[in-house]
Amino acid sequence: MKVSIVGCTHAGTFSAMNILQEHPDWEVSVFERNDNLSFLSCGIALWVSDRVSDPNKMFYASPEALTKLGAHMYMQHDVTDIDFDNKKLAVKNLVSGETFEQDYDKLVITTGSAPVVPPIDGIDSDRVMLCKNWTNATELKENSKDIKSAVVIGAGYIGAELAEGYSTLGKETTLIDALPHVLDKNFDPNMSAVAEQDYKDHGVKLGLGEKVVSFEETDHSIIVKTDKNSYEADIAVMCVGFRPNTKMFADQFKTLPNGALIVDKYMHTSKKDVFSAGDAASVHYNPTNDDQYIPLATNSVRQGILVGRNIEKDTTAYIGTQASSAVELFGRTYAASGLTKTHADVLGKKVEEVSLEDNYRPEFMLSTTPVLMNLVWDPETRVVLGGALTSKYDVSQSANLLSLAIQKKVTIDELSMVDFFFQPNFDKPVNYVSALAGAAVEKANSKVSE
């Protein structure tokens, strides 16, 4: 059996490893444009701000490791065309310029995503940078030594973390987003407000609800003009999101509106013998029970594993995702899983939400720390659909607990009565997640009695 894998970051890497583990005698060819694979781009801001021990450890696999497993690695090779009817790839060696064709029996499309680069005047300036791959990371790390100021455009996880990183380095930092809040797509306004205050307290300028309309380069700076203000800095970094890298062939598949290939629970696309995974593909989003585009490394890894398990026959079904995620900003943890009330409103989905702030452990301890929490549930079934937490205490693993609750369709009533341990070093007699669920039960019951 001949398998070709197009693209090799997370989904491609795990697809290759698992196909070869399941079928060590198969001929597996991997085509990758870059000279590296498996780069954990979520660590870029950490590296830029001197919080990474060794950047080489940001790679968890290598071409040599996949070769040792039995893969035929074609690094710095670009697949320029795919003939799906005749099962042939047109390939170009980006170093030598040589072109050739290769046939396949099964194809895995893991072409990943590309950064969104809007058609804004002046965006081609060398002072406007991206934050996506190893090349971008190296450039940002190098110039972080020399710059005194930066404008970060996009206040999602990547932009928020990069702006925090520049601030901790003592750079004059501005964070801009067209949406009204920091982390607007990840958290509800009560938690965004906490982050925004921390940015202000650390001297970061916020340009929220502002759309960038142009860039103007001077001899020594870049001027970022929005529809409301103008900001000047040594560099600007675009962090406004990603799009699936499927433009070459998306019109031949069933896709989401943005071009992400729709896959079923066994990672099949709409074409026979063609699989997809990772940022090029859709995911099944459990809180809304539909297909969405959620480019996260965790989704890519799990889908890549499933490609390996299902490449010969359907054996292991995808259980979907809650898009669980977390970030630390200025020593404060933000962690979430599933729907926010804001996102539910955008989707037109009726939900209920409760917010609660409670100390994570008893007040008789020498110290304790408050945790701000939100919980979202279905008012008809009382099933948990989402939750988020923020605190100076590390509450990140509580988001994993909420993820499992959503996955297993746990109700607010059940979550409020889960057998959590009590030990004063760690929590209260009623664990803070139980307390949050209890507040949801009380709110839900009060609505029933009205």
Coordinates of C-alpha atoms in Angstrom, one line a residue:
M1 CA 0.0 0.0 0.0
K2 CA 1.3 3.4 -1.0
V3 CA 0.3 6.3 1.2
S4 CA 1.2 10.0 0.5
I5 CA 1.0 12.6 3.2
V6 CA 0.9 16.2 2.1
G7 CA 2.1 18.6 4.9
C8 CA 3.8 17.6 8.1
T9 CA 3.4 19.8 11.1
H10 CA 1.3 18.2 13.9
A11 CA -1.4 16.2 12.1
G12 CA 1.0 15.1 9.3
T13 CA 3.6 14.0 11.8
F14 CA 1.2 12.0 13.9
S15 CA -0.5 10.5 10.8
A16 CA 2.9 9.3 9.6
M17 CA 4.0 7.9 12.9
N18 CA 0.7 6.0 13.5
I19 CA 0.4 4.7 10.0
L20 CA 3.9 3.2 10.2
Q21 CA 3.2 1.8 13.6
E22 CA 0.1 0.1 12.4
H23 CA 1.5 -0.9 9.0
P24 CA 5.3 -0.9 9.1
D25 CA 5.5 -2.6 5.7
W26 CA 3.5 0.1 3.9
E27 CA 5.2 2.7 1.6
V28 CA 4.6 6.1 3.3
S29 CA 5.8 9.2 1.5
V30 CA 5.7 12.6 3.3
F31 CA 5.9 15.9 1.4
E32 CA 6.7 19.1 3.4
R33 CA 7.5 22.6 2.1
N34 CA 9.7 23.6 5.0
D35 CA 13.0 22.1 6.2
N36 CA 11.5 21.3 9.6
L37 CA 8.4 19.6 11.1
S38 CA 6.5 19.4 14.4
F39 CA 7.3 23.0 15.5
L40 CA 5.2 24.0 18.5
S41 CA 4.3 27.5 17.5
C42 CA 2.3 28.0 20.7
G43 CA 5.7 28.6 22.3
I44 CA 6.7 31.5 20.1
A45 CA 5.7 34.2 22.6
L46 CA 7.4 32.3 25.4
W47 CA 10.6 32.0 23.5
V48 CA 10.6 35.7 22.4
S49 CA 10.2 36.7 26.1
D50 CA 13.0 34.4 27.3
R51 CA 10.9 31.8 29.0
V52 CA 12.0 28.8 26.9
S53 CA 15.0 26.7 28.0
D54 CA 16.1 25.5 24.6
P55 CA 14.2 26.4 21.3
N56 CA 15.3 23.0 19.8
K57 CA 13.0 21.4 22.4
M58 CA 10.1 23.1 20.7
F59 CA 10.3 20.3 18.1
Y60 CA 9.1 16.9 19.3
A61 CA 9.9 15.0 16.0
S62 CA 12.3 15.3 13.1
P63 CA 12.6 14.2 9.5
E64 CA 15.3 11.8 10.7
A65 CA 13.0 10.2 13.3
L66 CA 10.3 9.6 10.7
T67 CA 12.8 8.2 8.3
K68 CA 13.9 5.8 11.0
L69 CA 10.3 4.7 11.4
G70 CA 10.3 3.9 7.6
A71 CA 8.9 7.1 6.0
H72 CA 10.2 8.4 2.8
M73 CA 10.8 12.1 3.6
Y74 CA 10.6 14.8 1.0
M75 CA 11.5 17.9 2.9
Q76 CA 11.4 21.3 1.0
H77 CA 9.1 19.7 -1.6
D78 CA 5.9 21.4 -2.7
V79 CA 2.9 19.5 -4.0
T80 CA 1.8 21.7 -6.8
D81 CA -1.1 19.7 -8.1
I82 CA -3.2 16.7 -7.2
D83 CA -5.0 14.5 -9.7
F84 CA -7.6 12.8 -7.4
D85 CA -9.1 10.7 -10.2
N86 CA -5.8 9.1 -11.2
K87 CA -4.3 9.3 -7.8
K88 CA -1.2 11.2 -8.8
L89 CA 0.8 14.1 -7.2
A90 CA 2.8 16.7 -9.0
V91 CA 5.8 17.6 -6.8
K92 CA 8.5 20.3 -7.0
N93 CA 11.8 20.2 -5.2
L94 CA 12.1 23.7 -3.8
V95 CA 15.9 23.5 -3.6
S96 CA 16.8 22.1 -7.0
G97 CA 13.7 23.0 -9.0
E98 CA 13.2 19.5 -10.1
T99 CA 9.6 18.3 -10.7
F100 CA 8.2 14.8 -10.7
E101 CA 5.0 12.8 -10.3
Q102 CA 4.2 10.3 -7.7
D103 CA 1.2 8.0 -7.5
Y104 CA -0.6 6.8 -4.3
D105 CA -3.3 4.4 -3.1
K106 CA -4.4 6.5 -0.1
L107 CA -3.8 10.3 0.4
V108 CA -3.6 12.2 3.7
I109 CA -4.1 16.0 3.4
T110 CA -2.5 17.7 6.4
T111 CA -1.6 21.0 4.7
G112 CA -2.3 22.9 7.9
S113 CA -3.2 26.6 8.0
A114 CA -1.8 29.9 6.9
P115 CA -1.9 33.2 8.8
V116 CA -4.7 35.5 7.7
V117 CA -3.0 38.5 5.9
P118 CA -5.7 41.1 5.1
P119 CA -5.2 43.2 2.0
I120 CA -4.3 46.3 3.9
D121 CA -2.2 49.2 2.4
G122 CA 1.4 48.9 3.5
I123 CA 1.2 45.4 4.9
D124 CA 4.1 44.2 2.8
S125 CA 6.5 46.4 4.8
D126 CA 9.5 44.5 6.3
R127 CA 8.5 46.0 9.6
V128 CA 5.1 44.1 9.5
M129 CA 5.8 40.6 10.7
L130 CA 3.9 37.3 11.2
C131 CA 3.8 34.9 14.1
K132 CA 3.2 31.4 12.8
N133 CA 6.2 29.2 12.0
W134 CA 9.8 28.6 12.9
T135 CA 11.0 31.2 10.4
N136 CA 8.7 33.8 11.9
A137 CA 9.7 32.8 15.4
T138 CA 13.4 33.1 14.6
E139 CA 12.9 36.6 13.2
L140 CA 10.8 37.8 16.2
K141 CA 13.4 36.4 18.6
E142 CA 16.3 38.1 16.8
N143 CA 14.7 41.5 16.6
S144 CA 13.4 41.4 20.2
K145 CA 16.9 42.2 21.3
D146 CA 17.0 45.5 19.4
I147 CA 13.4 46.9 19.2
K148 CA 12.1 49.3 21.9
S149 CA 8.4 49.1 20.9
A150 CA 5.9 46.8 19.1
V151 CA 2.3 46.9 18.0
V152 CA 0.6 43.5 18.1
I153 CA -2.5 43.2 16.0
G154 CA -5.0 40.6 17.1
A155 CA -5.9 40.0 20.8
G156 CA -6.7 36.3 20.6
Y157 CA -4.4 33.8 22.4
I158 CA -1.3 34.3 20.2
G159 CA -1.5 38.1 20.1
A160 CA -2.4 38.4 23.8
E161 CA 0.5 36.3 24.8
L162 CA 3.0 38.0 22.5
A163 CA 1.9 41.5 23.7
E164 CA 2.4 40.3 27.3
G165 CA 5.8 38.9 26.4
Y166 CA 7.0 42.2 24.9
S167 CA 5.7 44.0 28.0
T168 CA 7.7 41.7 30.3
L169 CA 10.8 42.5 28.2
G170 CA 10.2 46.2 28.9
K171 CA 9.1 47.1 25.4
E172 CA 6.6 49.8 24.7
T173 CA 3.6 47.6 23.7
T174 CA 0.3 48.3 22.0
L175 CA -2.4 45.6 21.5
I176 CA -5.0 46.2 18.9
D177 CA -8.2 44.2 18.0
A178 CA -11.3 45.0 15.9
L179 CA -13.3 43.2 18.6
P180 CA -14.3 45.0 21.7
H181 CA -12.4 42.9 24.2
V182 CA -9.1 41.1 24.7
L183 CA -9.6 37.3 24.2
D184 CA -13.1 38.1 23.0
K185 CA -13.6 34.8 21.2
N186 CA -12.4 32.8 24.2
F187 CA -13.9 34.4 27.3
D188 CA -16.9 36.4 28.3
P189 CA -16.5 40.1 29.1
N190 CA -16.2 39.7 32.9
M191 CA -12.9 37.7 32.3
S192 CA -11.7 39.9 29.5
A193 CA -12.0 42.9 31.8
V194 CA -9.6 41.2 34.2
A195 CA -7.0 40.8 31.4
E196 CA -7.5 44.3 30.1
Q197 CA -6.9 45.8 33.5
D198 CA -3.7 43.7 33.9
Y199 CA -2.5 45.0 30.5
K200 CA -3.2 48.6 31.6
D201 CA -1.5 48.0 34.9
H202 CA 1.6 46.9 33.1
G203 CA 1.7 49.9 30.7
V204 CA 0.3 48.2 27.6
K205 CA -1.8 50.4 25.4
L206 CA -5.1 48.9 24.2
G207 CA -6.7 49.7 20.9
L208 CA -9.9 47.6 21.2
G209 CA -12.8 47.9 18.8
E210 CA -10.4 49.4 16.3
K211 CA -9.8 48.1 12.7
V212 CA -6.4 48.5 11.1
V213 CA -6.8 50.4 7.8
S214 CA -3.2 51.0 6.8
F215 CA 0.5 50.7 7.6
E216 CA 3.0 53.5 6.8
E217 CA 6.7 52.8 7.0
T218 CA 9.2 55.6 8.0
D219 CA 13.0 55.5 8.1
H220 CA 12.9 54.1 11.6
S221 CA 9.4 52.9 12.4
I222 CA 6.0 51.6 11.3
I223 CA 2.8 53.7 11.7
V224 CA -0.3 51.6 12.2
K225 CA -3.4 53.5 11.4
T226 CA -6.8 52.3 12.6
D227 CA -10.3 53.7 11.9
K228 CA -9.9 55.6 15.2
N229 CA -6.3 56.2 16.1
S230 CA -2.7 56.0 14.9
Y231 CA 0.1 54.1 16.7
E232 CA 3.9 54.1 15.9
A233 CA 6.4 51.4 16.9
D234 CA 9.6 49.7 15.7
I235 CA 7.6 46.7 14.4
A236 CA 4.0 45.5 14.0
V237 CA 3.1 41.8 14.3
M238 CA 0.0 40.4 12.7
C239 CA -1.8 37.8 14.8
V240 CA -5.3 38.0 13.4
G241 CA -6.0 34.3 12.9
F242 CA -5.5 31.4 10.5
R243 CA -7.2 30.0 7.5
P244 CA -7.1 26.4 6.2
N245 CA -4.3 25.9 3.6
T246 CA -6.6 24.2 1.1
K247 CA -7.1 26.7 -1.7
M248 CA -5.5 24.6 -4.4
F249 CA -8.1 21.8 -4.1
A250 CA -10.9 22.9 -1.8
D251 CA -13.4 23.3 -4.7
Q252 CA -13.2 19.5 -5.2
F253 CA -14.4 18.6 -1.7
K254 CA -17.2 19.2 0.7
T255 CA -15.9 22.0 2.9
L256 CA -16.8 24.6 5.5
P257 CA -17.3 28.1 4.2
N258 CA -13.7 28.9 4.9
G259 CA -12.4 26.0 2.8
A260 CA -11.7 23.5 5.7
L261 CA -12.2 20.0 4.4
I262 CA -15.2 18.3 6.1
V263 CA -14.2 15.0 7.6
D264 CA -16.3 12.3 9.1
K265 CA -15.7 10.5 12.5
Y266 CA -13.0 8.3 10.8
M267 CA -11.2 11.2 9.2
H268 CA -12.5 10.5 5.6
T269 CA -13.1 13.5 3.4
S270 CA -15.8 13.5 0.7
K271 CA -13.4 11.8 -1.7
K272 CA -12.7 8.1 -1.5
D273 CA -9.3 7.1 -0.1
V274 CA -8.5 10.8 0.9
F275 CA -8.2 11.6 4.6
S276 CA -7.6 14.9 6.3
A277 CA -6.7 16.1 9.7
G278 CA -5.5 19.1 11.6
D279 CA -5.8 22.8 10.6
A280 CA -6.8 21.8 7.0
A281 CA -9.9 20.0 8.3
S282 CA -13.1 20.5 10.2
V283 CA -13.6 19.2 13.8
H284 CA -16.8 18.0 15.4
Y285 CA -17.6 20.5 18.1
N286 CA -19.4 18.7 20.9
P287 CA -21.1 21.7 22.6
T288 CA -23.0 22.5 19.4
N289 CA -22.9 19.0 17.8
D290 CA -21.8 20.3 14.5
D291 CA -18.7 20.7 12.3
Q292 CA -16.5 23.8 13.0
Y293 CA -13.0 25.2 12.2
I294 CA -10.9 25.2 15.4
P295 CA -7.2 25.2 14.6
L296 CA -5.6 23.8 17.8
A297 CA -2.5 21.5 18.0
T298 CA -4.5 19.2 20.4
N299 CA -7.1 18.7 17.7
S300 CA -4.4 18.1 15.1
V301 CA -2.6 15.5 17.2
R302 CA -5.7 13.5 18.0
Q303 CA -7.0 13.6 14.4
G304 CA -3.6 12.5 13.1
I305 CA -3.6 9.5 15.4
L306 CA -7.0 8.6 14.1
V307 CA -5.8 8.7 10.5
G308 CA -3.2 6.1 11.4
R309 CA -5.8 3.9 13.1
N310 CA -8.4 4.2 10.3
I311 CA -6.2 4.3 7.2
E312 CA -7.0 0.6 6.3
K313 CA -10.4 0.2 7.8
D314 CA -12.7 2.2 10.2
T315 CA -11.7 1.2 13.7
T316 CA -11.7 4.2 16.0
A317 CA -14.2 7.0 15.8
Y318 CA -13.4 10.6 16.6
I319 CA -15.1 11.7 19.9
G320 CA -15.0 15.4 19.0
T321 CA -13.6 18.4 20.7
Q322 CA -14.5 21.0 23.3
A323 CA -11.7 23.3 22.1
S324 CA -10.2 23.4 25.6
S325 CA -7.5 25.9 26.0
A326 CA -5.5 28.1 28.4
V327 CA -3.1 30.9 28.6
E328 CA -1.1 32.6 31.3
L329 CA -0.9 36.4 31.2
F330 CA 1.0 38.5 33.9
G331 CA 1.0 35.5 36.3
R332 CA -2.8 34.9 35.9
T333 CA -4.2 31.7 34.4
Y334 CA -7.1 31.8 31.9
A335 CA -8.6 28.4 31.1
A336 CA -11.7 27.4 29.2
S337 CA -13.6 24.6 27.6
G338 CA -16.7 24.7 25.4
L339 CA -19.1 27.5 24.8
T340 CA -19.1 31.0 26.2
K341 CA -22.3 32.9 26.6
T342 CA -21.0 35.4 24.0
H343 CA -20.3 32.6 21.5
A344 CA -23.6 31.0 22.1
D345 CA -25.4 34.3 21.4
V346 CA -23.5 34.6 18.1
L347 CA -24.6 31.1 17.1
G348 CA -28.2 31.8 18.2
K349 CA -28.0 28.9 20.7
K350 CA -30.1 29.4 23.8
V351 CA -28.1 28.8 27.0
E352 CA -27.9 29.9 30.6
E353 CA -24.8 31.2 32.4
V354 CA -23.8 31.8 35.9
S355 CA -20.7 33.5 37.3
L356 CA -19.1 33.0 40.7
E357 CA -16.0 34.2 42.5
D358 CA -14.8 32.0 45.3
N359 CA -11.4 31.4 47.1
Y360 CA -9.8 28.2 46.0
R361 CA -9.0 27.1 49.6
P362 CA -10.3 27.9 53.1
E363 CA -9.9 31.4 54.5
F364 CA -8.3 30.0 57.7
M365 CA -5.1 29.2 55.6
L366 CA -2.3 31.7 55.8
S367 CA -3.1 32.6 52.2
T368 CA -5.7 31.9 49.6
T369 CA -6.6 33.2 46.1
P370 CA -9.9 34.1 44.5
V371 CA -11.1 32.2 41.4
L372 CA -13.5 33.9 38.9
M373 CA -15.6 31.3 37.1
N374 CA -18.3 31.1 34.5
L375 CA -20.5 28.0 33.6
V376 CA -22.8 27.6 30.6
W377 CA -25.5 25.0 30.3
D378 CA -28.5 24.0 28.2
P379 CA -31.6 25.3 30.0
E380 CA -33.7 22.3 28.7
T381 CA -31.4 19.4 29.5
R382 CA -29.2 21.1 32.1
V383 CA -26.2 19.6 30.4
V384 CA -22.9 21.5 30.8
L385 CA -21.9 23.2 27.5
G386 CA -19.0 25.3 28.6
G387 CA -17.0 26.9 31.4
A388 CA -14.1 29.2 32.1
L389 CA -11.9 30.2 35.0
T390 CA -9.3 32.8 35.8
S391 CA -7.1 33.2 38.8
K392 CA -3.6 33.9 40.1
Y393 CA -3.9 30.3 41.3
D394 CA -3.2 27.7 38.7
V395 CA -6.8 26.6 37.7
S396 CA -5.8 25.3 34.3
Q397 CA -6.5 21.6 35.0
S398 CA -10.1 22.5 36.0
A399 CA -10.7 23.3 32.4
N400 CA -9.8 19.7 31.6
L401 CA -12.4 18.6 34.2
L402 CA -15.0 20.8 32.5
S403 CA -14.0 19.4 29.1
L404 CA -14.7 15.9 30.3
A405 CA -18.0 17.0 31.8
I406 CA -19.0 18.4 28.4
Q407 CA -17.8 15.4 26.6
K408 CA -19.8 13.0 28.8
K409 CA -22.9 15.3 28.8
V410 CA -22.8 15.8 32.6
T411 CA -25.6 17.9 34.0
I412 CA -25.1 20.9 36.3
D413 CA -26.8 18.8 39.0
E414 CA -24.3 15.9 38.6
L415 CA -21.3 18.3 38.5
S416 CA -22.4 19.9 41.7
M417 CA -22.3 16.5 43.5
V418 CA -19.2 15.0 42.0
D419 CA -17.0 13.3 44.7
F420 CA -14.1 15.8 44.8
F421 CA -11.7 15.4 47.7
F422 CA -11.2 18.0 50.4
Q423 CA -7.9 19.0 51.9
P424 CA -7.2 22.5 53.1
N425 CA -4.0 22.9 51.2
F426 CA -5.8 22.4 47.9
D427 CA -9.5 23.3 48.2
K428 CA -12.6 23.8 50.3
P429 CA -15.1 21.3 51.6
V430 CA -17.1 22.2 48.5
N431 CA -14.6 22.3 45.7
Y432 CA -14.8 25.6 43.7
V433 CA -16.0 23.7 40.6
S434 CA -18.7 22.1 42.6
A435 CA -19.6 25.5 44.1
L436 CA -19.9 26.9 40.5
A437 CA -22.1 24.1 39.5
G438 CA -24.2 24.5 42.6
A439 CA -24.7 28.2 41.7
A440 CA -25.9 27.0 38.3
V441 CA -28.3 24.6 39.9
E442 CA -29.7 27.3 42.2
K443 CA -30.2 29.7 39.2
A444 CA -31.8 27.0 37.1
N445 CA -34.2 25.9 39.9
S446 CA -35.2 29.5 40.6
K447 CA -36.1 29.9 36.9
V448 CA -38.2 26.7 37.1
S449 CA -40.1 28.0 40.1
E450 CA -40.9 31.4 38.5

